[in-house]
Amino acid sequence: MLDINYIRENRDLVKKGMLNKGESETSAVDSVLEKDEEWRALVTELDRLRAESNIKAKEIGTLMGQGKKDEAQALIKETGDNKERIKELEEKIHTVAGERDELLYRIPNVPDSSVPVGKTDQDNVVHSSWGEPLKAEWRQPHWELASEKKWIDFDRGSKVTGAGFPFYIGKMARLQRSLINFFLNEAVEKGYTELQAPYFVNENSARGTGQIPDKEDMMYTIPRDGFFAIPTAEVPVTNFHRDEIFSMEDLPVRYTAYTPCWRREAGSYGKDVRGLNRLHQFDKVELVKIVHPDESDKELETLRENAESLLQKLKLPYRTLLMCTGDMGFTQTKKYDLEVWSPGQERWLEVSSCSNFGSFQARRMQLRFKNEKGKTEMLHTLNGSGLALPRVVAALLETYQTEAGDVMVPDVLQSFMEEDLI
RNA sequence: GGAGAGCUGGCUGAGUGGUCGAAAGCGCUCCCCUGCUAAGGGAGUAUACCCUGAAAAGGGUAUCGAGGGUUCGAAUCCCUCGCUCUCCGCCA
């Protein structure tokens, strides 16, 4: 969420950002400011009444101590009115604050000025690209090859759990493990601290990173215990420091974590869900940064470079998109998508999304630091995948495929695989 | 899963209905003193919000695991939940 004071001082900028992100109207901005005004007036009144009551309560205490029961009784009678009004006000304030926050949650983060204005994915800008996209020619799509070779068993996965929960078999399972190790090692080498995180989170954590109240449909739930299966490691890792205040020396904080991710992906169909293109359970190594507000622009660029270097080392052609305002999402100020080339399908597949959230997430989870002047200030958060496995595996199976139907192991994975052919 | 004990500021820890946002100690910051070092003295040291103010600052409210309740008044009493510890059971 945005800072209400920021909205008050930048009303037009916030509205413009909203429209650029594809919202049809901006009335929430005016409404939220009205609600806030109302809330502040009520709080002022409530504080005044409470101050009055506190003074009277103290007087009563003193009188009781002196044994002047009658005078005390008289005062107690007087407090009755106040008490009722305080109760009324408290309820009213609770309601108004709820309404205000609901509006506040509907206002998206303001895009950075460097983000191209646009409506759809057509308006995204190719920031850079690497390698030559290969033609399909004799190449099979990964699902055909992997099923034929009994490397991935989609059908048994469906039997055991459901669609989108495949089994990886033998060397394919080992390839998964190798990629996870490779990604984690690279991140640690770049200065990220490895974290092993819980796979379930509670409601507060889901709220902290913004999955609730908006996107709870994407998550699997464990209702009996009130848990959510994580859709990404971002949720537990960013919440790791929820409600904390950092000192300057502790910054920046950089974490990496491998976790499985679970996503319900309701409503997906067709070519998007063929093979490994979109799963309900998949593996991902995530990169998370918590940084000083002045550093977040720079940190986004290094985050992107860190993610890109993985594809370069795997020698998988990719392109990096700078997402336009309309395609970048609600919570980001700026976002890059990395898309790997899938020669078997002759299409680009998203394998990483590197985002700067500014203070949007930090505010929600009260992630703060003491600045140069000793004042408490919101931090900035960023995250990006480094990388999500299935589509990397898809691209790899297709890119490293030989005409004979073998798949060579990329150089950087050979020490993990201890083989040069899968 | 069952039984019991507990949860107080950066930390340790006192506080069982009123003057307690909270003793004391440790830590930290600043100042003083001492030719270095050690020791000593003094002051300060939570968070959020509201109001006044250009600001500096001042005033107010809330917060003692979370939420609710009793009361004129709650760290203190009651209820629900969470967490920690101990014992039993179960288990990789």
PDB file of C-alpha atoms in Angstrom, chain A residues 206-336:
ATOM      1  CA  ALA A 206       0.174 -13.752   3.255  1.00  0.00           C
ATOM      2  CA  ARG A 207      -1.172 -10.318   4.047  1.00  0.00           C
ATOM      3  CA  GLY A 208       2.324  -8.879   4.417  1.00  0.00           C
ATOM      4  CA  THR A 209       3.339  -9.612   0.857  1.00  0.00           C
ATOM      5  CA  GLY A 210      -0.098  -8.827  -0.518  1.00  0.00           C
ATOM      6  CA  GLN A 211      -1.446 -12.253  -1.446  1.00  0.00           C
ATOM      7  CA  ILE A 212      -4.383 -11.429   0.782  1.00  0.00           C
ATOM      8  CA  PRO A 213      -6.839  -9.795   0.430  1.00  0.00           C
ATOM      9  CA  ASP A 214      -6.439  -9.725  -3.321  1.00  0.00           C
ATOM     10  CA  LYS A 215      -4.941 -12.886  -4.680  1.00  0.00           C
ATOM     11  CA  GLU A 216      -5.869 -15.602  -2.213  1.00  0.00           C
ATOM     12  CA  ASP A 217      -7.343 -17.629  -5.057  1.00  0.00           C
ATOM     13  CA  MET A 218      -3.858 -18.324  -6.335  1.00  0.00           C
ATOM     14  CA  MET A 219      -2.882 -20.153  -3.165  1.00  0.00           C
ATOM     15  CA  TYR A 220      -3.602 -23.626  -1.869  1.00  0.00           C
ATOM     16  CA  THR A 221      -4.856 -23.556   1.698  1.00  0.00           C
ATOM     17  CA  ILE A 222      -4.569 -25.786   4.723  1.00  0.00           C
ATOM     18  CA  PRO A 223      -7.783 -24.658   6.393  1.00  0.00           C
ATOM     19  CA  ARG A 224      -7.558 -26.721   9.537  1.00  0.00           C
ATOM     20  CA  ASP A 225      -4.399 -24.930  10.600  1.00  0.00           C
ATOM     21  CA  GLY A 226      -5.024 -21.631   8.863  1.00  0.00           C
ATOM     22  CA  PHE A 227      -1.980 -21.975   6.605  1.00  0.00           C
ATOM     23  CA  PHE A 228      -1.308 -21.186   2.977  1.00  0.00           C
ATOM     24  CA  ALA A 229       1.036 -23.191   0.759  1.00  0.00           C
ATOM     25  CA  ILE A 230       3.538 -20.655  -0.531  1.00  0.00           C
ATOM     26  CA  PRO A 231       3.125 -19.563  -4.168  1.00  0.00           C
ATOM     27  CA  THR A 232       6.734 -18.308  -4.080  1.00  0.00           C
ATOM     28  CA  ALA A 233       9.600 -18.116  -1.594  1.00  0.00           C
ATOM     29  CA  GLU A 234       9.123 -14.365  -1.680  1.00  0.00           C
ATOM     30  CA  VAL A 235       6.358 -14.748   0.885  1.00  0.00           C
ATOM     31  CA  PRO A 236       8.261 -16.393   3.750  1.00  0.00           C
ATOM     32  CA  VAL A 237      11.563 -14.716   2.909  1.00  0.00           C
ATOM     33  CA  THR A 238      10.286 -11.148   2.757  1.00  0.00           C
ATOM     34  CA  ASN A 239       8.185 -11.726   5.858  1.00  0.00           C
ATOM     35  CA  PHE A 240      11.285 -13.006   7.660  1.00  0.00           C
ATOM     36  CA  HIS A 241      11.956  -9.448   8.828  1.00  0.00           C
ATOM     37  CA  ARG A 242       8.354  -8.290   9.156  1.00  0.00           C
ATOM     38  CA  ASP A 243       7.852  -5.674  11.906  1.00  0.00           C
ATOM     39  CA  GLU A 244      11.567  -5.056  12.265  1.00  0.00           C
ATOM     40  CA  ILE A 245      13.609  -1.884  12.328  1.00  0.00           C
ATOM     41  CA  PHE A 246      17.061  -2.104  10.770  1.00  0.00           C
ATOM     42  CA  SER A 247      20.024   0.074  11.486  1.00  0.00           C
ATOM     43  CA  MET A 248      21.937   1.429   8.513  1.00  0.00           C
ATOM     44  CA  GLU A 249      24.866  -0.933   9.055  1.00  0.00           C
ATOM     45  CA  ASP A 250      22.616  -3.948   8.535  1.00  0.00           C
ATOM     46  CA  LEU A 251      21.739  -2.863   4.993  1.00  0.00           C
ATOM     47  CA  PRO A 252      21.481  -4.068   2.345  1.00  0.00           C
ATOM     48  CA  VAL A 253      20.028  -7.492   3.071  1.00  0.00           C
ATOM     49  CA  ARG A 254      20.142 -10.040   0.264  1.00  0.00           C
ATOM     50  CA  TYR A 255      18.649 -13.513   0.505  1.00  0.00           C
ATOM     51  CA  THR A 256      18.295 -16.487  -1.747  1.00  0.00           C
ATOM     52  CA  ALA A 257      16.062 -19.441  -1.107  1.00  0.00           C
ATOM     53  CA  TYR A 258      15.047 -22.574  -2.892  1.00  0.00           C
ATOM     54  CA  THR A 259      11.462 -23.708  -2.350  1.00  0.00           C
ATOM     55  CA  PRO A 260       8.786 -25.561  -4.195  1.00  0.00           C
ATOM     56  CA  CYS A 261       5.959 -23.218  -5.179  1.00  0.00           C
ATOM     57  CA  TRP A 262       2.282 -24.030  -5.356  1.00  0.00           C
ATOM     58  CA  ARG A 263      -0.152 -22.111  -7.499  1.00  0.00           C
ATOM     59  CA  ARG A 264      -3.738 -22.967  -8.284  1.00  0.00           C
ATOM     60  CA  GLU A 265      -3.564 -21.193 -11.666  1.00  0.00           C
ATOM     61  CA  ALA A 266      -7.331 -21.272 -12.022  1.00  0.00           C
ATOM     62  CA  GLY A 267      -8.555 -20.661 -15.548  1.00  0.00           C
ATOM     63  CA  SER A 268      -5.364 -21.490 -17.447  1.00  0.00           C
ATOM     64  CA  TYR A 269      -5.661 -23.675 -20.531  1.00  0.00           C
ATOM     65  CA  GLY A 270      -4.303 -24.610 -23.960  1.00  0.00           C
ATOM     66  CA  LYS A 271      -0.722 -24.269 -25.071  1.00  0.00           C
ATOM     67  CA  ASP A 272       0.133 -22.293 -21.941  1.00  0.00           C
ATOM     68  CA  VAL A 273      -0.221 -25.406 -19.818  1.00  0.00           C
ATOM     69  CA  ARG A 274       1.332 -27.980 -22.138  1.00  0.00           C
ATOM     70  CA  GLY A 275       4.163 -29.913 -20.570  1.00  0.00           C
ATOM     71  CA  LEU A 276       6.193 -27.855 -18.168  1.00  0.00           C
ATOM     72  CA  ASN A 277       4.869 -24.508 -19.337  1.00  0.00           C
ATOM     73  CA  ARG A 278       2.635 -24.018 -16.339  1.00  0.00           C
ATOM     74  CA  LEU A 279       2.434 -26.307 -13.312  1.00  0.00           C
ATOM     75  CA  HIS A 280       0.618 -26.300 -10.010  1.00  0.00           C
ATOM     76  CA  GLN A 281       3.797 -27.299  -8.234  1.00  0.00           C
ATOM     77  CA  PHE A 282       7.194 -26.184  -9.398  1.00  0.00           C
ATOM     78  CA  ASP A 283      10.651 -25.466  -8.059  1.00  0.00           C
ATOM     79  CA  LYS A 284      12.215 -22.059  -7.891  1.00  0.00           C
ATOM     80  CA  VAL A 285      15.241 -20.311  -6.475  1.00  0.00           C
ATOM     81  CA  GLU A 286      14.267 -16.841  -5.397  1.00  0.00           C
ATOM     82  CA  LEU A 287      16.342 -13.710  -4.824  1.00  0.00           C
ATOM     83  CA  VAL A 288      15.116 -11.136  -2.318  1.00  0.00           C
ATOM     84  CA  LYS A 289      16.625  -7.792  -1.377  1.00  0.00           C
ATOM     85  CA  ILE A 290      15.819  -5.360   1.383  1.00  0.00           C
ATOM     86  CA  VAL A 291      17.594  -2.077   0.760  1.00  0.00           C
ATOM     87  CA  HIS A 292      17.888   1.633   1.528  1.00  0.00           C
ATOM     88  CA  PRO A 293      15.398   3.646  -0.561  1.00  0.00           C
ATOM     89  CA  ASP A 294      18.211   5.429  -2.393  1.00  0.00           C
ATOM     90  CA  GLU A 295      19.686   2.119  -3.516  1.00  0.00           C
ATOM     91  CA  SER A 296      16.685   0.311  -4.925  1.00  0.00           C
ATOM     92  CA  ASP A 297      17.020   1.542  -8.523  1.00  0.00           C
ATOM     93  CA  LYS A 298      20.587   0.343  -8.677  1.00  0.00           C
ATOM     94  CA  GLU A 299      19.782  -2.897  -6.875  1.00  0.00           C
ATOM     95  CA  LEU A 300      17.095  -3.744  -9.413  1.00  0.00           C
ATOM     96  CA  GLU A 301      19.669  -3.575 -12.194  1.00  0.00           C
ATOM     97  CA  THR A 302      22.107  -5.880 -10.399  1.00  0.00           C
ATOM     98  CA  LEU A 303      19.257  -8.213  -9.535  1.00  0.00           C
ATOM     99  CA  ARG A 304      18.373  -8.442 -13.206  1.00  0.00           C
ATOM    100  CA  GLU A 305      22.018  -8.973 -14.138  1.00  0.00           C
ATOM    101  CA  ASN A 306      22.353 -11.730 -11.530  1.00  0.00           C
ATOM    102  CA  ALA A 307      19.345 -13.532 -12.980  1.00  0.00           C
ATOM    103  CA  GLU A 308      20.514 -13.011 -16.564  1.00  0.00           C
ATOM    104  CA  SER A 309      23.959 -14.405 -15.823  1.00  0.00           C
ATOM    105  CA  LEU A 310      22.369 -17.762 -14.987  1.00  0.00           C
ATOM    106  CA  LEU A 311      20.880 -18.091 -18.451  1.00  0.00           C
ATOM    107  CA  GLN A 312      24.144 -16.983 -19.993  1.00  0.00           C
ATOM    108  CA  LYS A 313      26.062 -19.632 -18.090  1.00  0.00           C
ATOM    109  CA  LEU A 314      23.530 -22.233 -19.186  1.00  0.00           C
ATOM    110  CA  LYS A 315      23.949 -20.848 -22.712  1.00  0.00           C
ATOM    111  CA  LEU A 316      20.212 -20.496 -23.200  1.00  0.00           C
ATOM    112  CA  PRO A 317      19.182 -17.638 -25.515  1.00  0.00           C
ATOM    113  CA  TYR A 318      16.844 -15.197 -23.805  1.00  0.00           C
ATOM    114  CA  ARG A 319      15.513 -11.692 -23.951  1.00  0.00           C
ATOM    115  CA  THR A 320      14.809  -9.196 -21.205  1.00  0.00           C
ATOM    116  CA  LEU A 321      11.683  -7.117 -21.314  1.00  0.00           C
ATOM    117  CA  LEU A 322      11.096  -3.869 -19.527  1.00  0.00           C
ATOM    118  CA  MET A 323       7.451  -4.152 -18.645  1.00  0.00           C
ATOM    119  CA  CYS A 324       5.166  -1.284 -19.561  1.00  0.00           C
ATOM    120  CA  THR A 325       2.869   0.383 -17.038  1.00  0.00           C
ATOM    121  CA  GLY A 326      -0.163  -1.623 -18.103  1.00  0.00           C
ATOM    122  CA  ASP A 327       1.531  -5.026 -17.885  1.00  0.00           C
ATOM    123  CA  MET A 328       3.694  -4.670 -14.812  1.00  0.00           C
ATOM    124  CA  GLY A 329       1.379  -5.454 -11.974  1.00  0.00           C
ATOM    125  CA  PHE A 330      -0.197  -3.736  -9.042  1.00  0.00           C
ATOM    126  CA  THR A 331       2.613  -3.603  -6.510  1.00  0.00           C
ATOM    127  CA  GLN A 332       5.685  -2.836  -8.613  1.00  0.00           C
ATOM    128  CA  THR A 333       7.347   0.446  -9.459  1.00  0.00           C
ATOM    129  CA  LYS A 334       9.424  -1.221 -12.170  1.00  0.00           C
ATOM    130  CA  LYS A 335       9.748  -4.734 -13.485  1.00  0.00           C
ATOM    131  CA  TYR A 336      11.876  -6.747 -15.888  1.00  0.00           C
TER     132      TYR A 336
END
